[in-house]
Amino acid sequence: MVESISHSLKRFLPAQQKKVYPPVGRCIYCGKIDDLTLEHVIPFGLGGKIEFPDASCRECAKITSNFEHTCLRTMYGPLRLLYGMPSRRKKNRPNKLPLKIKKTVSEEWSYTEIEQEKYPFLILFPYFTEPKLLMKDPAPPCRGAVADRFWIRGASPSFVFKQLLEQLVTELGVYSIMPEAKAHVVEFCQMLAKIGYSFAVGELGYGNFEPFLLPGILKAELSDCDSFIGSKVSDEAPSESLHELSIVETDKSNYVLVRIRLLSKLGTPTYFVVVGRFGIV
Ligand SMILES: [Zn+2]
């Protein structure tokens, strides 16, 4: 059985403090200067309130919102409901989601449809190794984006998870239900790269460091992303804030290193992203 977040998310998760960076006046991803839009450093659908006006062109915004949307839809469903994430694809948005059930002890697993509001979601975070660039001895094996370990918790925007499961079993008159979730690790790495990079630009200024991850963000070129993106092997204690985001000092070279912990209040894994380096621009 999956460990669950014992409170309903609505009562449990704090809001992120709003922060607005000065407008950049050009797309921080491709450099274009027209048709600029507002960028959220952490997706709005995850409760992100760090804003970057005029910092992304429409084309790049389409790319970043695509991978963010994939992550949010599949890995963080209840948060989307919790924060009322606006959907540009309202028409395609299902009101009901498929839930795996076993009707009797001897029957095979099958699927039934459950309303989103009552859906037992799983929140998923992949574990990685430390970014190779930061390792003292970066010898293989390094798993990087090929995650085979996950932090998984059951969650619902408005129910206590365990009670929700019991209630659903009774309501549906079934023997058992099995919550499921899909992991999209490539899109998740793109999202981490985007959060890390846009945060570093906000904090340090556009053009003040050589960015490493633009091909990864814009073209999903992430074959060597284990060099740049990694996580802590052991979890840290839950924090009081919704998310944690900071520039971290590193003695390795002159790397710009960003520490990212999404939903840190839930005790989630900590990620490190080497977004670029100082000195050579
Ligand atoms: Zn752009």
mmCIF file of N, CA and C and ligand atoms in Angstrom, residues 26-32 36 55-61 218, ligand 1:
data_model
loop_
_atom_site.group_PDB
_atom_site.id
_atom_site.type_symbol
_atom_site.label_atom_id
_atom_site.label_comp_id
_atom_site.label_asym_id
_atom_site.label_seq_id
_atom_site.Cartn_x
_atom_site.Cartn_y
_atom_site.Cartn_z
ATOM 1 N N ARG A 26 12.967 40.503 -23.167
ATOM 2 C CA ARG A 26 13.261 39.536 -24.235
ATOM 3 C C ARG A 26 13.017 38.133 -23.703
ATOM 4 N N CYS A 27 12.849 37.220 -24.652
ATOM 5 C CA CYS A 27 12.581 35.841 -24.240
ATOM 6 C C CYS A 27 13.852 35.265 -23.620
ATOM 7 N N ILE A 28 13.747 34.789 -22.398
ATOM 8 C CA ILE A 28 14.949 34.271 -21.718
ATOM 9 C C ILE A 28 15.405 32.939 -22.319
ATOM 10 N N TYR A 29 14.569 32.335 -23.165
ATOM 11 C CA TYR A 29 14.935 31.051 -23.759
ATOM 12 C C TYR A 29 15.553 31.206 -25.156
ATOM 13 N N CYS A 30 14.960 32.089 -25.999
ATOM 14 C CA CYS A 30 15.465 32.198 -27.373
ATOM 15 C C CYS A 30 15.959 33.601 -27.721
ATOM 16 N N GLY A 31 15.723 34.572 -26.856
ATOM 17 C CA GLY A 31 16.240 35.917 -27.082
ATOM 18 C C GLY A 31 15.333 36.838 -27.880
ATOM 19 N N LYS A 32 14.215 36.305 -28.412
ATOM 20 C CA LYS A 32 13.288 37.128 -29.202
ATOM 21 C C LYS A 32 12.763 38.305 -28.385
ATOM 22 N N LEU A 36 5.958 38.991 -26.183
ATOM 23 C CA LEU A 36 6.401 38.385 -24.926
ATOM 24 C C LEU A 36 5.249 38.185 -23.950
ATOM 25 N N ALA A 55 8.960 37.722 -20.283
ATOM 26 C CA ALA A 55 10.193 36.934 -20.204
ATOM 27 C C ALA A 55 10.186 35.710 -21.100
ATOM 28 N N SER A 56 9.066 35.465 -21.786
ATOM 29 C CA SER A 56 9.029 34.300 -22.674
ATOM 30 C C SER A 56 8.207 34.658 -23.906
ATOM 31 N N CYS A 57 8.713 34.295 -25.093
ATOM 32 C CA CYS A 57 7.919 34.534 -26.300
ATOM 33 C C CYS A 57 6.834 33.452 -26.360
ATOM 34 N N ARG A 58 5.845 33.683 -27.207
ATOM 35 C CA ARG A 58 4.721 32.755 -27.260
ATOM 36 C C ARG A 58 5.150 31.353 -27.697
ATOM 37 N N GLU A 59 6.103 31.316 -28.618
ATOM 38 C CA GLU A 59 6.574 30.019 -29.116
ATOM 39 C C GLU A 59 7.230 29.205 -27.996
ATOM 40 N N CYS A 60 8.117 29.851 -27.238
ATOM 41 C CA CYS A 60 8.799 29.140 -26.146
ATOM 42 C C CYS A 60 7.809 28.829 -25.023
ATOM 43 N N ALA A 61 6.857 29.744 -24.804
ATOM 44 C CA ALA A 61 5.854 29.494 -23.760
ATOM 45 C C ALA A 61 5.037 28.251 -24.095
ATOM 46 N N LEU A 218 14.178 23.531 -24.511
ATOM 47 C CA LEU A 218 13.431 23.807 -25.745
ATOM 48 C C LEU A 218 13.297 22.589 -26.657
HETATM 49 ZN ZN ZN B 1 11.430 32.353 -27.096
#
